mmCIF file of N, CA and C in Angstrom:
data_model
loop_
_atom_site.group_PDB
_atom_site.id
_atom_site.type_symbol
_atom_site.label_atom_id
_atom_site.label_comp_id
_atom_site.label_asym_id
_atom_site.label_seq_id
_atom_site.Cartn_x
_atom_site.Cartn_y
_atom_site.Cartn_z
ATOM 1 N N MET A 142 -29.041 -57.322 -6.852
ATOM 2 C CA MET A 142 -29.096 -58.672 -7.343
ATOM 3 C C MET A 142 -29.994 -59.550 -6.440
ATOM 4 N N THR A 143 -30.722 -60.441 -7.028
ATOM 5 C CA THR A 143 -31.641 -61.287 -6.333
ATOM 6 C C THR A 143 -31.045 -62.663 -6.162
ATOM 7 N N ILE A 144 -31.269 -63.289 -5.003
ATOM 8 C CA ILE A 144 -30.867 -64.673 -4.769
ATOM 9 C C ILE A 144 -32.047 -65.574 -5.158
ATOM 10 N N ALA A 145 -31.808 -66.511 -6.034
ATOM 11 C CA ALA A 145 -32.822 -67.471 -6.428
ATOM 12 C C ALA A 145 -33.251 -68.271 -5.229
ATOM 13 N N THR A 146 -34.571 -68.505 -5.111
ATOM 14 C CA THR A 146 -35.126 -69.229 -3.948
ATOM 15 C C THR A 146 -34.402 -70.565 -3.779
ATOM 16 N N ALA A 147 -34.123 -71.268 -4.852
ATOM 17 C CA ALA A 147 -33.466 -72.578 -4.760
ATOM 18 C C ALA A 147 -32.072 -72.514 -4.186
ATOM 19 N N LYS A 148 -31.461 -71.322 -4.156
ATOM 20 C CA LYS A 148 -30.095 -71.126 -3.643
ATOM 21 C C LYS A 148 -30.061 -70.683 -2.164
ATOM 22 N N LEU A 149 -31.177 -70.508 -1.553
ATOM 23 C CA LEU A 149 -31.199 -70.084 -0.135
ATOM 24 C C LEU A 149 -30.639 -71.225 0.698
ATOM 25 N N SER A 150 -29.838 -70.828 1.720
ATOM 26 C CA SER A 150 -29.090 -71.799 2.506
ATOM 27 C C SER A 150 -29.920 -72.727 3.436
ATOM 28 N N ASN A 151 -30.880 -72.146 4.133
ATOM 29 C CA ASN A 151 -31.637 -72.920 5.090
ATOM 30 C C ASN A 151 -32.825 -73.606 4.413
ATOM 31 N N PRO A 152 -32.966 -74.928 4.510
ATOM 32 C CA PRO A 152 -34.049 -75.626 3.825
ATOM 33 C C PRO A 152 -35.446 -75.164 4.234
ATOM 34 N N ALA A 153 -35.683 -74.898 5.536
ATOM 35 C CA ALA A 153 -37.011 -74.447 6.005
ATOM 36 C C ALA A 153 -37.328 -73.068 5.432
ATOM 37 N N VAL A 154 -36.366 -72.167 5.472
ATOM 38 C CA VAL A 154 -36.551 -70.792 4.992
ATOM 39 C C VAL A 154 -36.757 -70.863 3.452
ATOM 40 N N ARG A 155 -35.988 -71.652 2.796
ATOM 41 C CA ARG A 155 -36.108 -71.825 1.309
ATOM 42 C C ARG A 155 -37.534 -72.282 0.980
ATOM 43 N N ALA A 156 -38.043 -73.277 1.693
ATOM 44 C CA ALA A 156 -39.379 -73.788 1.450
ATOM 45 C C ALA A 156 -40.454 -72.774 1.735
ATOM 46 N N LEU A 157 -40.251 -71.969 2.799
ATOM 47 C CA LEU A 157 -41.195 -70.929 3.163
ATOM 48 C C LEU A 157 -41.270 -69.854 2.095
ATOM 49 N N VAL A 158 -40.156 -69.412 1.629
ATOM 50 C CA VAL A 158 -40.121 -68.430 0.525
ATOM 51 C C VAL A 158 -40.801 -68.967 -0.702
ATOM 52 N N ALA A 159 -40.540 -70.231 -1.035
ATOM 53 C CA ALA A 159 -41.221 -70.858 -2.190
ATOM 54 C C ALA A 159 -42.706 -70.901 -2.000
ATOM 55 N N ALA A 160 -43.177 -71.208 -0.769
ATOM 56 C CA ALA A 160 -44.604 -71.279 -0.475
ATOM 57 C C ALA A 160 -45.258 -69.852 -0.626
ATOM 58 N N ILE A 161 -44.549 -68.836 -0.154
ATOM 59 C CA ILE A 161 -45.071 -67.494 -0.280
ATOM 60 C C ILE A 161 -45.275 -67.171 -1.771
ATOM 61 N N ASN A 162 -44.212 -67.410 -2.532
ATOM 62 C CA ASN A 162 -44.239 -67.025 -3.956
ATOM 63 C C ASN A 162 -45.188 -67.872 -4.794
ATOM 64 N N ALA A 163 -45.491 -69.041 -4.299
ATOM 65 C CA ALA A 163 -46.459 -69.909 -5.027
ATOM 66 C C ALA A 163 -47.898 -69.640 -4.553
ATOM 67 N N GLY A 164 -48.101 -68.808 -3.517
ATOM 68 C CA GLY A 164 -49.380 -68.561 -2.961
ATOM 69 C C GLY A 164 -49.970 -69.792 -2.281
ATOM 70 N N ASP A 165 -49.080 -70.614 -1.721
ATOM 71 C CA ASP A 165 -49.506 -71.913 -1.176
ATOM 72 C C ASP A 165 -49.594 -71.841 0.345
ATOM 73 N N ARG A 166 -50.759 -71.484 0.812
ATOM 74 C CA ARG A 166 -50.968 -71.299 2.237
ATOM 75 C C ARG A 166 -50.787 -72.598 3.021
ATOM 76 N N GLU A 167 -51.284 -73.764 2.475
ATOM 77 C CA GLU A 167 -51.101 -75.032 3.164
ATOM 78 C C GLU A 167 -49.614 -75.379 3.331
ATOM 79 N N ALA A 168 -48.838 -75.199 2.307
ATOM 80 C CA ALA A 168 -47.413 -75.509 2.389
ATOM 81 C C ALA A 168 -46.755 -74.594 3.411
ATOM 82 N N PHE A 169 -47.111 -73.348 3.394
ATOM 83 C CA PHE A 169 -46.576 -72.366 4.337
ATOM 84 C C PHE A 169 -46.869 -72.824 5.774
ATOM 85 N N LEU A 170 -48.111 -73.121 6.068
ATOM 86 C CA LEU A 170 -48.493 -73.536 7.428
ATOM 87 C C LEU A 170 -47.836 -74.875 7.829
ATOM 88 N N GLY A 171 -47.590 -75.717 6.851
ATOM 89 C CA GLY A 171 -46.922 -77.004 7.110
ATOM 90 C C GLY A 171 -45.491 -76.892 7.546
ATOM 91 N N LEU A 172 -44.899 -75.709 7.266
ATOM 92 C CA LEU A 172 -43.509 -75.466 7.657
ATOM 93 C C LEU A 172 -43.374 -74.893 9.064
ATOM 94 N N LEU A 173 -44.505 -74.497 9.680
ATOM 95 C CA LEU A 173 -44.464 -73.868 10.972
ATOM 96 C C LEU A 173 -44.756 -74.920 12.112
ATOM 97 N N THR A 174 -44.201 -74.661 13.284
ATOM 98 C CA THR A 174 -44.603 -75.461 14.436
ATOM 99 C C THR A 174 -46.058 -75.109 14.822
ATOM 100 N N PRO A 175 -46.741 -75.983 15.458
ATOM 101 C CA PRO A 175 -48.149 -75.658 15.844
ATOM 102 C C PRO A 175 -48.310 -74.392 16.666
ATOM 103 N N ASP A 176 -47.283 -74.060 17.439
ATOM 104 C CA ASP A 176 -47.352 -72.849 18.333
ATOM 105 C C ASP A 176 -46.513 -71.716 17.766
ATOM 106 N N ALA A 177 -46.240 -71.669 16.465
ATOM 107 C CA ALA A 177 -45.385 -70.640 15.889
ATOM 108 C C ALA A 177 -45.927 -69.244 16.217
ATOM 109 N N THR A 178 -44.995 -68.314 16.396
ATOM 110 C CA THR A 178 -45.322 -66.927 16.629
ATOM 111 C C THR A 178 -44.618 -66.065 15.595
ATOM 112 N N MET A 179 -45.053 -64.796 15.479
ATOM 113 C CA MET A 179 -44.410 -63.853 14.563
ATOM 114 C C MET A 179 -44.608 -62.443 15.007
ATOM 115 N N SER A 180 -43.775 -61.561 14.452
ATOM 116 C CA SER A 180 -43.933 -60.176 14.720
ATOM 117 C C SER A 180 -43.750 -59.419 13.415
ATOM 118 N N ASP A 181 -44.396 -58.217 13.357
ATOM 119 C CA ASP A 181 -44.268 -57.321 12.183
ATOM 120 C C ASP A 181 -43.898 -55.946 12.750
ATOM 121 N N ASP A 182 -42.758 -55.454 12.318
ATOM 122 C CA ASP A 182 -42.259 -54.140 12.790
ATOM 123 C C ASP A 182 -42.217 -54.089 14.339
ATOM 124 N N GLY A 183 -41.867 -55.203 15.000
ATOM 125 C CA GLY A 183 -41.655 -55.237 16.432
ATOM 126 C C GLY A 183 -42.894 -55.532 17.254
ATOM 127 N N SER A 184 -44.048 -55.658 16.614
ATOM 128 C CA SER A 184 -45.263 -55.997 17.346
ATOM 129 C C SER A 184 -45.717 -57.401 17.035
ATOM 130 N N ASP A 185 -45.943 -58.212 18.083
ATOM 131 C CA ASP A 185 -46.412 -59.581 17.864
ATOM 132 C C ASP A 185 -47.799 -59.532 17.260
ATOM 133 N N ARG A 186 -48.011 -60.450 16.286
ATOM 134 C CA ARG A 186 -49.294 -60.542 15.579
ATOM 135 C C ARG A 186 -49.793 -61.978 15.592
ATOM 136 N N ASP A 187 -51.079 -62.117 15.306
ATOM 137 C CA ASP A 187 -51.650 -63.444 15.155
ATOM 138 C C ASP A 187 -51.212 -63.964 13.782
ATOM 139 N N VAL A 188 -50.544 -65.151 13.827
ATOM 140 C CA VAL A 188 -49.970 -65.680 12.618
ATOM 141 C C VAL A 188 -50.983 -65.866 11.526
ATOM 142 N N GLN A 189 -52.064 -66.517 11.802
ATOM 143 C CA GLN A 189 -53.127 -66.847 10.793
ATOM 144 C C GLN A 189 -53.660 -65.569 10.156
ATOM 145 N N GLU A 190 -54.067 -64.609 11.014
ATOM 146 C CA GLU A 190 -54.616 -63.339 10.493
ATOM 147 C C GLU A 190 -53.590 -62.639 9.639
ATOM 148 N N TRP A 191 -52.362 -62.541 10.133
ATOM 149 C CA TRP A 191 -51.331 -61.795 9.422
ATOM 150 C C TRP A 191 -50.994 -62.402 8.067
ATOM 151 N N ILE A 192 -50.849 -63.710 8.009
ATOM 152 C CA ILE A 192 -50.486 -64.281 6.730
ATOM 153 C C ILE A 192 -51.610 -64.188 5.722
ATOM 154 N N ASP A 193 -52.867 -64.295 6.209
ATOM 155 C CA ASP A 193 -53.990 -64.126 5.275
ATOM 156 C C ASP A 193 -53.993 -62.685 4.723
ATOM 157 N N LYS A 194 -53.822 -61.751 5.563
ATOM 158 C CA LYS A 194 -53.910 -60.322 5.135
ATOM 159 C C LYS A 194 -52.693 -59.911 4.328
ATOM 160 N N GLU A 195 -51.507 -60.189 4.817
ATOM 161 C CA GLU A 195 -50.261 -59.684 4.216
ATOM 162 C C GLU A 195 -49.650 -60.547 3.140
ATOM 163 N N ILE A 196 -50.007 -61.823 3.098
ATOM 164 C CA ILE A 196 -49.437 -62.717 2.093
ATOM 165 C C ILE A 196 -50.521 -63.228 1.132
ATOM 166 N N PHE A 197 -51.433 -64.028 1.617
ATOM 167 C CA PHE A 197 -52.237 -64.851 0.711
ATOM 168 C C PHE A 197 -53.429 -64.147 0.101
ATOM 169 N N SER A 198 -54.122 -63.290 0.768
ATOM 170 C CA SER A 198 -55.250 -62.580 0.115
ATOM 171 C C SER A 198 -54.757 -61.385 -0.697
ATOM 172 N N SER A 199 -53.524 -60.956 -0.483
ATOM 173 C CA SER A 199 -52.965 -59.807 -1.172
ATOM 174 C C SER A 199 -51.840 -60.179 -2.127
ATOM 175 N N HIS A 200 -51.715 -61.499 -2.416
ATOM 176 C CA HIS A 200 -50.735 -62.007 -3.394
ATOM 177 C C HIS A 200 -49.315 -61.529 -3.122
ATOM 178 N N GLY A 201 -48.836 -61.849 -1.904
ATOM 179 C CA GLY A 201 -47.477 -61.470 -1.494
ATOM 180 C C GLY A 201 -46.433 -62.178 -2.338
ATOM 181 N N HIS A 202 -45.325 -61.486 -2.529
ATOM 182 C CA HIS A 202 -44.202 -62.057 -3.278
ATOM 183 C C HIS A 202 -42.920 -61.517 -2.674
ATOM 184 N N ILE A 203 -41.935 -62.405 -2.527
ATOM 185 C CA ILE A 203 -40.666 -62.029 -1.877
ATOM 186 C C ILE A 203 -39.517 -62.318 -2.816
ATOM 187 N N GLU A 204 -38.641 -61.301 -2.982
ATOM 188 C CA GLU A 204 -37.416 -61.431 -3.780
ATOM 189 C C GLU A 204 -36.257 -61.234 -2.809
ATOM 190 N N VAL A 205 -35.495 -62.260 -2.525
ATOM 191 C CA VAL A 205 -34.462 -62.199 -1.527
ATOM 192 C C VAL A 205 -33.228 -61.456 -2.155
ATOM 193 N N ARG A 206 -32.748 -60.451 -1.441
ATOM 194 C CA ARG A 206 -31.586 -59.697 -1.862
ATOM 195 C C ARG A 206 -30.287 -60.161 -1.226
ATOM 196 N N SER A 207 -30.415 -60.577 0.065
ATOM 197 C CA SER A 207 -29.232 -61.073 0.756
ATOM 198 C C SER A 207 -29.688 -61.979 1.910
ATOM 199 N N GLU A 208 -28.771 -62.837 2.367
ATOM 200 C CA GLU A 208 -29.023 -63.684 3.507
ATOM 201 C C GLU A 208 -27.777 -63.690 4.381
ATOM 202 N N SER A 209 -28.082 -63.947 5.675
ATOM 203 C CA SER A 209 -26.954 -64.038 6.649
ATOM 204 C C SER A 209 -27.367 -65.019 7.734
ATOM 205 N N ASP A 210 -26.514 -65.226 8.737
ATOM 206 C CA ASP A 210 -26.793 -66.108 9.864
ATOM 207 C C ASP A 210 -27.230 -67.488 9.399
ATOM 208 N N GLY A 211 -26.491 -68.060 8.421
ATOM 209 C CA GLY A 211 -26.835 -69.399 7.961
ATOM 210 C C GLY A 211 -28.183 -69.496 7.238
ATOM 211 N N GLY A 212 -28.616 -68.392 6.672
ATOM 212 C CA GLY A 212 -29.864 -68.338 5.972
ATOM 213 C C GLY A 212 -31.052 -68.046 6.856
ATOM 214 N N LEU A 213 -30.843 -67.727 8.108
ATOM 215 C CA LEU A 213 -31.969 -67.429 9.034
ATOM 216 C C LEU A 213 -32.328 -65.947 9.024
ATOM 217 N N ALA A 214 -31.532 -65.101 8.359
ATOM 218 C CA ALA A 214 -31.785 -63.682 8.279
ATOM 219 C C ALA A 214 -31.794 -63.323 6.820
ATOM 220 N N LEU A 215 -32.839 -62.646 6.371
ATOM 221 C CA LEU A 215 -32.955 -62.239 4.964
ATOM 222 C C LEU A 215 -33.222 -60.717 4.867
ATOM 223 N N VAL A 216 -32.729 -60.137 3.849
ATOM 224 C CA VAL A 216 -33.179 -58.818 3.393
ATOM 225 C C VAL A 216 -33.811 -59.051 2.026
ATOM 226 N N ALA A 217 -35.004 -58.518 1.845
ATOM 227 C CA ALA A 217 -35.766 -58.851 0.641
ATOM 228 C C ALA A 217 -36.606 -57.688 0.206
ATOM 229 N N ASN A 218 -36.928 -57.672 -1.065
ATOM 230 C CA ASN A 218 -37.983 -56.796 -1.572
ATOM 231 C C ASN A 218 -39.282 -57.621 -1.495
ATOM 232 N N TYR A 219 -40.200 -57.100 -0.725
ATOM 233 C CA TYR A 219 -41.508 -57.756 -0.570
ATOM 234 C C TYR A 219 -42.580 -56.879 -1.134
ATOM 235 N N ARG A 220 -43.469 -57.524 -1.874
ATOM 236 C CA ARG A 220 -44.585 -56.751 -2.439
ATOM 237 C C ARG A 220 -45.893 -57.517 -2.227
ATOM 238 N N ASN A 221 -46.985 -56.763 -2.085
ATOM 239 C CA ASN A 221 -48.292 -57.308 -2.144
ATOM 240 C C ASN A 221 -49.257 -56.202 -2.666
ATOM 241 N N GLU A 222 -50.489 -56.652 -2.926
ATOM 242 C CA GLU A 222 -51.459 -55.721 -3.505
ATOM 243 C C GLU A 222 -51.911 -54.629 -2.535
ATOM 244 N N THR A 223 -51.658 -54.787 -1.230
ATOM 245 C CA THR A 223 -52.073 -53.799 -0.275
ATOM 246 C C THR A 223 -51.065 -52.665 -0.155
ATOM 247 N N TRP A 224 -49.790 -52.996 -0.002
ATOM 248 C CA TRP A 224 -48.782 -52.004 0.334
ATOM 249 C C TRP A 224 -47.835 -51.705 -0.822
ATOM 250 N N GLY A 225 -47.901 -52.465 -1.928
ATOM 251 C CA GLY A 225 -46.900 -52.249 -2.977
ATOM 252 C C GLY A 225 -45.593 -52.968 -2.615
ATOM 253 N N GLU A 226 -44.488 -52.392 -3.013
ATOM 254 C CA GLU A 226 -43.175 -53.032 -2.758
ATOM 255 C C GLU A 226 -42.397 -52.237 -1.708
ATOM 256 N N MET A 227 -41.730 -52.997 -0.809
ATOM 257 C CA MET A 227 -40.888 -52.409 0.201
ATOM 258 C C MET A 227 -39.707 -53.247 0.537
ATOM 259 N N ARG A 228 -38.647 -52.667 1.002
ATOM 260 C CA ARG A 228 -37.456 -53.424 1.430
ATOM 261 C C ARG A 228 -37.760 -53.911 2.849
ATOM 262 N N THR A 229 -37.622 -55.227 3.075
ATOM 263 C CA THR A 229 -37.967 -55.805 4.352
ATOM 264 C C THR A 229 -36.838 -56.668 4.877
ATOM 265 N N ALA A 230 -36.797 -56.849 6.193
ATOM 266 C CA ALA A 230 -35.882 -57.745 6.846
ATOM 267 C C ALA A 230 -36.706 -58.852 7.433
ATOM 268 N N TRP A 231 -36.194 -60.066 7.391
ATOM 269 C CA TRP A 231 -36.881 -61.241 7.932
ATOM 270 C C TRP A 231 -35.878 -62.016 8.760
ATOM 271 N N ARG A 232 -36.322 -62.539 9.933
ATOM 272 C CA ARG A 232 -35.483 -63.382 10.764
ATOM 273 C C ARG A 232 -36.324 -64.552 11.191
ATOM 274 N N PHE A 233 -35.712 -65.774 11.124
ATOM 275 C CA PHE A 233 -36.394 -66.999 11.376
ATOM 276 C C PHE A 233 -35.706 -67.749 12.519
ATOM 277 N N THR A 234 -36.560 -68.433 13.360
ATOM 278 C CA THR A 234 -36.063 -69.347 14.334
ATOM 279 C C THR A 234 -36.566 -70.713 13.882
ATOM 280 N N VAL A 235 -35.604 -71.635 13.637
ATOM 281 C CA VAL A 235 -35.899 -72.947 13.094
ATOM 282 C C VAL A 235 -35.549 -73.997 14.169
ATOM 283 N N THR A 236 -36.461 -74.905 14.451
ATOM 284 C CA THR A 236 -36.249 -75.948 15.457
ATOM 285 C C THR A 236 -35.311 -77.033 14.949
ATOM 286 N N ASP A 237 -34.832 -77.878 15.791
ATOM 287 C CA ASP A 237 -33.968 -78.971 15.415
ATOM 288 C C ASP A 237 -34.693 -79.882 14.413
ATOM 289 N N GLY A 238 -35.987 -79.935 14.465
ATOM 290 C CA GLY A 238 -36.749 -80.750 13.557
ATOM 291 C C GLY A 238 -37.022 -80.089 12.212
ATOM 292 N N GLY A 239 -36.485 -78.884 12.009
ATOM 293 C CA GLY A 239 -36.595 -78.239 10.697
ATOM 294 C C GLY A 239 -37.880 -77.459 10.476
ATOM 295 N N LYS A 240 -38.616 -77.180 11.599
ATOM 296 C CA LYS A 240 -39.835 -76.376 11.475
ATOM 297 C C LYS A 240 -39.538 -74.957 11.969
ATOM 298 N N ILE A 241 -40.286 -73.981 11.460
ATOM 299 C CA ILE A 241 -40.118 -72.616 11.849
ATOM 300 C C ILE A 241 -40.996 -72.328 13.066
ATOM 301 N N SER A 242 -40.397 -71.922 14.152
ATOM 302 C CA SER A 242 -41.141 -71.683 15.385
ATOM 303 C C SER A 242 -41.435 -70.206 15.561
ATOM 304 N N ARG A 243 -40.695 -69.324 14.874
ATOM 305 C CA ARG A 243 -40.951 -67.890 14.980
ATOM 306 C C ARG A 243 -40.322 -67.223 13.750
ATOM 307 N N PHE A 244 -41.063 -66.172 13.247
ATOM 308 C CA PHE A 244 -40.459 -65.327 12.231
ATOM 309 C C PHE A 244 -40.808 -63.918 12.561
ATOM 310 N N GLU A 245 -39.858 -63.065 12.240
ATOM 311 C CA GLU A 245 -40.017 -61.607 12.497
ATOM 312 C C GLU A 245 -39.752 -60.918 11.176
ATOM 313 N N THR A 246 -40.578 -59.916 10.899
ATOM 314 C CA THR A 246 -40.391 -59.171 9.653
ATOM 315 C C THR A 246 -40.636 -57.678 9.976
ATOM 316 N N GLY A 247 -40.147 -56.848 9.096
ATOM 317 C CA GLY A 247 -40.335 -55.443 9.239
ATOM 318 C C GLY A 247 -39.584 -54.714 8.142
ATOM 319 N N GLN A 248 -39.761 -53.447 8.070
ATOM 320 C CA GLN A 248 -39.074 -52.654 7.051
ATOM 321 C C GLN A 248 -37.589 -52.651 7.337
ATOM 322 N N ALA A 249 -36.807 -52.749 6.309
ATOM 323 C CA ALA A 249 -35.345 -52.755 6.462
ATOM 324 C C ALA A 249 -34.776 -51.384 6.176
#
């Protein structure tokens, strides 16, 4: 079963998932702190390069299957034109101001 984006608990995570699925790079970046960091399968990556390659130039799409930790941890089916579809885990760190300062993803 998929959780509709509008039903995700955390507002910042909900907006980020919506930005990914809309292909809206500007909205995505607007949700991050200026010094946001990320990792993929345990390795830190350059945020700008990673999102261009894995999300926006390859038409990434995320279907959330479950959430935990107040909406800061997701398990989702993620697909893009490079890798196809895979089950992924996502974890977010959200500041008091509602911006995402770090996200981690990898295969679930």
